[in-house]
Coordinates of C-alpha atoms in Angstrom, one line a residue:
M1 CA 73.2 29.8 91.1
S2 CA 76.4 31.4 92.3
L3 CA 74.4 34.1 94.2
V4 CA 72.3 31.5 96.1
V5 CA 75.5 29.6 97.0
Y6 CA 77.2 32.7 98.2
L7 CA 74.2 33.6 100.4
A8 CA 74.4 30.2 102.0
A9 CA 78.1 30.7 102.6
L10 CA 77.4 34.1 104.2
V11 CA 74.9 32.5 106.6
F12 CA 77.5 29.9 107.6
G13 CA 80.1 32.6 108.0
M14 CA 77.9 34.8 110.3
T15 CA 77.2 31.7 112.4
S16 CA 80.9 31.0 112.8
V17 CA 81.5 34.7 113.8
L18 CA 78.8 34.5 116.5
L19 CA 80.3 31.3 117.9
F20 CA 83.8 32.7 117.8
R21 CA 83.0 36.1 119.3
R22 CA 85.5 35.5 122.2
P23 CA 88.6 34.1 120.4
R24 CA 90.7 33.5 123.6
T25 CA 87.9 31.5 125.2
A26 CA 87.0 29.7 122.0
M27 CA 90.6 28.6 121.3
R28 CA 90.7 26.8 124.7
D29 CA 87.4 25.1 124.2
P30 CA 87.6 22.1 121.8
L31 CA 83.9 22.0 121.3
T32 CA 83.6 25.7 120.3
L33 CA 86.7 25.4 118.2
S34 CA 85.5 22.3 116.3
T35 CA 82.0 23.8 115.9
C36 CA 83.5 27.0 114.3
A37 CA 85.8 24.8 112.1
A38 CA 82.9 22.7 110.8
V39 CA 80.7 25.7 110.1
L40 CA 83.5 27.7 108.5
L41 CA 84.5 24.7 106.3
G42 CA 80.9 24.3 105.3
A43 CA 80.9 28.0 104.2
L44 CA 84.1 27.4 102.2
V45 CA 82.5 24.4 100.5
F46 CA 79.7 26.6 99.2
V47 CA 82.1 29.3 98.1
C48 CA 84.3 26.8 96.3
A49 CA 81.4 25.1 94.6
A50 CA 79.9 28.2 93.1
P51 CA 80.4 28.3 89.3
A52 CA 81.9 31.8 89.5
T53 CA 84.5 30.6 92.0
L54 CA 85.3 27.6 89.9
R55 CA 85.8 29.7 86.8
T56 CA 88.0 32.1 88.7
V57 CA 90.2 29.4 90.2
N58 CA 90.6 27.7 86.9
D59 CA 91.6 30.9 85.2
L60 CA 94.1 31.9 88.0
T61 CA 95.8 28.5 88.0
G62 CA 95.6 27.9 84.3
V63 CA 94.5 24.3 84.9
P64 CA 91.1 23.3 83.6
N65 CA 88.8 22.0 86.4
F66 CA 91.4 22.8 89.1
G67 CA 88.4 23.9 91.2
A68 CA 87.1 20.3 91.3
P69 CA 89.8 18.8 93.6
L70 CA 89.7 22.0 95.6
T71 CA 86.0 21.7 96.1
Y72 CA 86.1 17.9 96.7
G73 CA 89.0 18.3 99.1
M74 CA 87.1 21.0 101.0
L75 CA 84.0 18.9 101.2
S76 CA 86.1 16.0 102.6
A77 CA 87.6 18.3 105.2
Y78 CA 84.1 19.5 106.1
S79 CA 83.0 15.8 106.5
C80 CA 86.0 15.3 108.8
A81 CA 85.2 18.4 110.8
V82 CA 81.6 17.2 111.3
L83 CA 82.9 13.9 112.7
V84 CA 85.4 15.7 115.0
L85 CA 82.6 18.0 116.2
L86 CA 80.4 15.0 117.0
I87 CA 83.3 13.4 118.9
N88 CA 84.0 16.5 121.0
W89 CA 80.2 17.1 121.5
R90 CA 79.7 13.5 122.7
G91 CA 82.6 13.9 125.1
G92 CA 84.3 11.2 127.2
P93 CA 87.8 10.6 128.5
R94 CA 90.2 13.2 126.9
P95 CA 92.7 10.5 125.7
L96 CA 90.0 8.6 123.9
V97 CA 88.5 11.7 122.4
R98 CA 91.9 12.9 121.2
R99 CA 92.7 9.5 119.7
M100 CA 89.4 9.4 117.8
V101 CA 89.9 12.9 116.5
L102 CA 93.4 12.1 115.2
R103 CA 92.2 8.9 113.5
S104 CA 89.4 10.8 111.8
M105 CA 91.8 13.5 110.6
A106 CA 94.3 10.9 109.4
A107 CA 91.6 9.0 107.4
Y108 CA 90.2 12.1 105.7
G109 CA 93.7 13.5 105.2
L110 CA 94.6 10.4 103.1
L111 CA 91.3 10.8 101.3
V112 CA 92.1 14.4 100.3
A113 CA 95.5 13.4 99.2
A114 CA 94.0 10.6 97.0
V115 CA 91.6 13.0 95.4
V116 CA 94.5 15.3 94.4
V117 CA 96.6 12.4 93.1
L118 CA 93.7 11.0 91.1
F119 CA 93.0 14.4 89.5
L120 CA 96.6 14.7 88.5
L121 CA 96.6 11.3 86.9
A122 CA 93.3 12.0 85.0
D123 CA 92.8 13.5 81.6
A124 CA 90.3 16.3 82.2
D125 CA 91.1 19.1 79.8
T126 CA 87.5 20.2 79.1
E127 CA 86.3 22.8 81.7
R128 CA 83.0 21.8 83.3
L129 CA 81.6 24.2 85.9
T130 CA 78.2 22.5 86.8
D131 CA 78.2 19.0 85.4
L132 CA 81.7 17.7 86.0
D133 CA 80.6 14.6 88.0
T134 CA 78.5 13.3 85.2
Y135 CA 80.6 14.5 82.3
Y136 CA 83.7 12.7 83.6
A137 CA 81.8 9.8 85.1
G138 CA 83.4 7.3 82.7
T139 CA 86.9 8.9 82.5
P140 CA 89.7 6.9 84.2
F141 CA 90.9 8.3 87.5
M142 CA 88.3 11.1 87.4
R143 CA 85.7 8.3 87.9
E144 CA 87.6 7.0 90.9
M145 CA 88.0 10.6 92.3
I146 CA 84.3 11.3 92.0
L147 CA 83.4 8.0 93.7
L148 CA 86.0 8.5 96.4
Y149 CA 84.8 12.0 97.5
L150 CA 81.2 10.8 97.4
L151 CA 81.9 7.7 99.5
G152 CA 83.9 9.8 102.1
H153 CA 81.1 12.2 102.4
S154 CA 78.5 9.4 102.7
A155 CA 80.5 7.7 105.4
A156 CA 80.5 10.9 107.5
M157 CA 76.8 11.6 107.0
L158 CA 75.8 8.0 107.8
V159 CA 77.9 8.0 111.0
M160 CA 76.4 11.3 112.0
C161 CA 72.9 9.8 111.5
A162 CA 73.7 6.8 113.7
V163 CA 75.2 9.0 116.4
C164 CA 72.2 11.4 116.4
V165 CA 69.7 8.5 116.7
K166 CA 71.6 6.8 119.5
W167 CA 72.4 10.0 121.4
G168 CA 69.0 11.5 120.9
R169 CA 67.5 8.7 123.1
E170 CA 69.8 9.7 126.0
V171 CA 69.3 13.5 126.1
G172 CA 66.5 16.0 126.1
G173 CA 65.8 19.7 125.8
L174 CA 67.7 21.9 123.4
L175 CA 70.3 19.2 122.8
R176 CA 67.8 16.8 121.6
A177 CA 66.2 19.5 119.3
G178 CA 69.7 20.2 117.9
L179 CA 70.3 16.5 117.3
R180 CA 67.0 16.2 115.4
L181 CA 67.9 19.1 113.2
I182 CA 71.3 17.5 112.5
L183 CA 69.6 14.2 111.7
L184 CA 67.1 15.8 109.4
G185 CA 69.9 17.7 107.6
A186 CA 72.1 14.5 107.3
L187 CA 69.2 12.5 105.9
L188 CA 68.4 15.3 103.4
D189 CA 72.0 15.3 102.4
V190 CA 72.1 11.5 102.0
V191 CA 68.8 11.4 100.0
G192 CA 68.8 14.8 98.2
F193 CA 72.5 15.2 97.5
Q194 CA 74.4 11.9 97.6
L195 CA 71.7 9.6 96.2
T196 CA 70.9 11.9 93.3
K197 CA 74.7 12.2 92.6
Y198 CA 75.1 8.4 92.7
T199 CA 72.0 7.9 90.5
A200 CA 73.2 10.4 87.9
V201 CA 76.7 8.9 87.7
V202 CA 75.5 5.3 87.5
A203 CA 73.0 6.4 84.8
R204 CA 76.0 7.7 82.8
W205 CA 77.7 4.4 83.1
A206 CA 74.5 2.7 81.8
G207 CA 74.4 5.1 78.9
H208 CA 71.4 7.2 80.2
D209 CA 71.2 10.9 80.8
L210 CA 70.0 11.9 84.2
D211 CA 72.4 14.8 84.6
F212 CA 69.6 17.1 85.9
L213 CA 69.7 15.1 89.2
S214 CA 73.3 16.2 89.7
T215 CA 73.2 19.7 88.3
T216 CA 69.7 20.8 89.3
V217 CA 68.4 18.7 92.2
A218 CA 71.6 18.0 94.3
P219 CA 73.0 21.6 94.8
P220 CA 69.9 23.1 96.6
M221 CA 69.4 19.9 98.6
A222 CA 73.0 20.1 99.7
S223 CA 72.6 23.7 100.7
L224 CA 69.4 23.1 102.7
A225 CA 70.9 20.0 104.4
A226 CA 74.1 21.9 105.4
L227 CA 72.0 24.8 106.8
L228 CA 69.9 22.4 108.9
C229 CA 73.0 20.6 110.2
S230 CA 74.6 23.9 111.1
A231 CA 71.4 25.1 112.9
G232 CA 71.4 21.8 114.9
F233 CA 75.0 22.3 115.9
V234 CA 74.7 25.9 117.0
L235 CA 71.2 25.9 118.4
P236 CA 72.2 24.4 121.8
R237 CA 75.2 26.7 121.9
L238 CA 73.6 30.0 121.0
L239 CA 70.0 29.8 122.1
P240 CA 70.6 29.6 125.9
P241 CA 72.6 32.8 126.1
V242 CA 70.1 34.5 123.8
L243 CA 67.2 33.5 126.0
A244 CA 69.2 34.5 129.1
H245 CA 69.8 38.0 127.7
W246 CA 66.2 38.3 126.7
R247 CA 65.1 37.4 130.2
G248 CA 67.7 39.9 131.5
L249 CA 66.2 42.6 129.4
D250 CA 62.7 41.8 130.7
D251 CA 63.9 41.9 134.3
Y252 CA 65.8 45.1 133.7
R253 CA 62.6 46.8 132.5
R254 CA 60.4 45.3 135.3
L255 CA 62.8 46.9 137.8
D256 CA 62.0 50.4 136.5
P257 CA 59.5 51.2 139.3
L258 CA 61.9 50.2 142.1
W259 CA 64.9 51.9 140.4
S260 CA 62.9 55.2 139.9
L261 CA 62.2 55.2 143.6
V262 CA 65.7 54.6 144.9
R263 CA 68.1 55.8 142.2
S264 CA 68.8 59.2 143.8
V265 CA 70.2 57.5 147.0
S266 CA 72.3 54.9 145.2
T267 CA 76.0 55.5 145.6
A268 CA 77.1 52.7 143.2
P269 CA 79.6 53.9 140.6
K270 CA 78.1 54.7 137.2
P271 CA 78.9 52.1 134.4
P272 CA 80.7 53.1 131.2
A273 CA 78.6 54.1 128.2
S274 CA 75.9 51.5 128.3
W275 CA 74.3 51.7 124.8
W276 CA 76.3 48.7 123.7
Q277 CA 76.1 46.7 126.8
L278 CA 74.3 43.3 126.8
P279 CA 71.1 43.2 128.8
R280 CA 72.5 40.9 131.4
A281 CA 75.4 43.3 132.1
R282 CA 73.0 46.2 132.4
L283 CA 70.7 44.1 134.7
Q284 CA 73.7 43.2 136.9
W285 CA 74.7 46.9 137.3
R286 CA 71.1 47.8 138.2
E287 CA 70.8 45.0 140.8
V288 CA 74.0 46.2 142.4
S289 CA 72.8 49.8 142.4
I290 CA 69.4 48.9 143.9
H291 CA 71.0 46.8 146.7
D292 CA 73.3 49.7 147.5
A293 CA 70.3 52.0 147.7
L294 CA 68.4 49.6 149.9
L295 CA 71.3 49.6 152.4
T296 CA 71.2 53.4 152.4
L297 CA 67.5 53.5 153.1
A298 CA 67.5 50.8 155.8
P299 CA 67.8 53.3 158.7
Y300 CA 64.6 54.9 157.5
F301 CA 62.5 51.8 157.6
D302 CA 59.3 52.2 159.7
H303 CA 58.5 48.8 161.1
D304 CA 55.3 49.9 162.6
L305 CA 54.1 50.9 159.2
R306 CA 55.2 47.6 157.8
T307 CA 53.4 45.7 160.5
R308 CA 50.1 47.5 160.0
V309 CA 50.1 47.0 156.2
R310 CA 51.0 43.4 156.6
D311 CA 48.3 42.7 159.2
A312 CA 45.7 44.5 157.0
A313 CA 46.7 42.5 154.0
L314 CA 46.5 39.2 156.0
G315 CA 43.1 40.3 157.3
A316 CA 41.9 40.9 153.7
G317 CA 42.7 37.2 152.9
R318 CA 46.1 37.7 151.1
S319 CA 48.8 35.1 151.3
A320 CA 51.6 35.6 153.8
H321 CA 54.1 36.2 150.9
A322 CA 51.8 38.8 149.1
A323 CA 51.2 40.5 152.5
R324 CA 54.9 40.7 153.2
L325 CA 55.6 42.2 149.7
A326 CA 52.9 44.8 150.1
A327 CA 54.2 45.8 153.6
E328 CA 57.8 46.0 152.4
A329 CA 56.7 48.1 149.4
A330 CA 54.9 50.5 151.7
M331 CA 57.8 50.7 154.1
L332 CA 60.3 51.3 151.3
A333 CA 58.2 54.0 149.7
D334 CA 58.0 55.7 153.1
A335 CA 61.7 55.4 153.7
A336 CA 62.4 56.9 150.3
R337 CA 60.2 59.9 151.1
R338 CA 61.9 60.4 154.5
A339 CA 65.3 60.2 152.8
A340 CA 64.3 62.7 150.0
A341 CA 62.9 65.1 152.7
R342 CA 66.0 64.7 154.9
E343 CA 63.9 63.7 157.8
E344 CA 65.2 61.9 160.9
P345 CA 64.8 58.1 160.9
P346 CA 61.7 56.9 162.7
D347 CA 61.8 55.7 166.3
T348 CA 60.7 52.3 165.1
A349 CA 63.7 51.8 162.8
G350 CA 65.6 48.6 163.4
S351 CA 67.3 45.7 161.6
Y352 CA 65.2 44.0 159.0
R353 CA 66.0 42.0 156.0
L354 CA 63.9 42.5 152.9
H355 CA 62.6 39.5 151.0
A356 CA 64.4 40.8 147.9
T357 CA 67.8 40.4 149.7
E358 CA 67.1 36.9 150.8
V359 CA 66.7 35.3 147.3
P360 CA 69.5 35.0 144.8
G361 CA 69.2 36.8 141.4
P362 CA 66.9 39.6 140.5
S363 CA 63.6 37.7 141.1
G364 CA 63.1 39.2 144.6
L365 CA 63.8 42.7 143.4
V366 CA 61.4 42.3 140.5
E367 CA 58.6 41.2 142.9
L368 CA 59.2 44.2 145.0
A369 CA 59.2 46.5 142.0
Q370 CA 55.9 45.0 140.8
A371 CA 54.4 45.5 144.3
L372 CA 55.4 49.2 144.0
R373 CA 53.6 49.4 140.7
R374 CA 50.2 48.3 142.0
P375 CA 47.6 50.9 142.5
P376 CA 47.3 51.8 146.2
G377 CA 44.3 51.1 148.3
R378 CA 43.0 53.4 151.0
G379 CA 42.4 53.4 154.7
T380 CA 45.0 51.1 156.3
A381 CA 48.4 52.7 156.1
S382 CA 49.9 55.1 158.6
G383 CA 48.8 58.6 158.9
G384 CA 51.9 59.8 157.2
A385 CA 52.0 61.0 153.6
R386 CA 53.2 58.6 150.9
P387 CA 55.6 59.7 148.1
S388 CA 54.8 59.1 144.5
S389 CA 58.5 59.5 143.7
L390 CA 61.7 60.7 145.1
T391 CA 61.2 64.2 143.6
G392 CA 59.3 65.2 146.7
T393 CA 55.8 65.0 145.3
V394 CA 53.5 63.9 148.1
S395 CA 50.1 62.2 147.9
E396 CA 47.4 61.8 150.5
P397 CA 47.8 59.0 153.0
E398 CA 47.2 55.7 151.2
E399 CA 47.9 52.0 151.6
P400 CA 49.5 50.1 148.8
H401 CA 47.2 47.6 147.1
V402 CA 48.0 44.0 147.9
A403 CA 47.9 41.5 145.1

């Protein structure tokens, strides 16, 4: 059982590390800070609740069941952290948010203090690592301590359910998906953990033995519920940058044909060792380098060639946009050949702005790169030779295929 609990704690810890990957920024962002605190406290709850940890704590302190108020106090702190996270996530005027956060912390601070006091007043000399709640369900002060931590956790989960239902009607996208995961986790916690604990404790009061609900059913339900809640909290925070980096990697690869054509004329400074760089950083450097190369090649643009290819594409029934891309691809390939061969600029050279430089982001460059990749057609381009790369290899006169 301890191994499973420790694995759950490890998942929580890794999530917290991902969210806290930029400490300076995170410390200034209440939402990130409260998310990390809630996830980290959830991990600590799992660590403290593991039987191996309880035994170690009891042995180190010399106090039987000292791990109980430690675990219950940590669970209460986690409940408070969840409420604080919801308050920061919901947002609003900063004075109101700060006031609600302080009230939540004060309430659960008193609860933790009450848990400790009740444990000190109780007679709990028999060490129980897995069934303390039911074993001491009828013991004075221990009974109150157990009920108090359960009620505090129930209050936090029920508030979280209500907020998720209400807020889920107002938002959409990833935020709504995250709220649904949180709601599912909270409901699983209420039914699978709290209800089973209450049932087992009340059964003890009535003289029945339903301890298996508390010792066998509740722990895995609590683990699954906490993981679902954590996934709901971090999904809207982590998934957008992950998707952005994935799209950046895709755009970086799709720029390969254009980069292969112009890389030898780019004068942009080389980046530092890039094996560790995130895809978006690498894409940004490649964009800058390509734009620099396009400026270098601009004097070599043959606008007669561009016009002939564009007119041929329009005559073949292509759209104006597709015809422009095909014409610019042919003109850029011809300019790269002239630059590689150190030829003089053509007489038809003049100012012209490529479509790729008119749109923000990498989308225009990607379109131009894909136009360069298409197999060339024959019979419409200029009589000059067309390069297959900047290495100087020359093919027969051809016209780029227009898609």
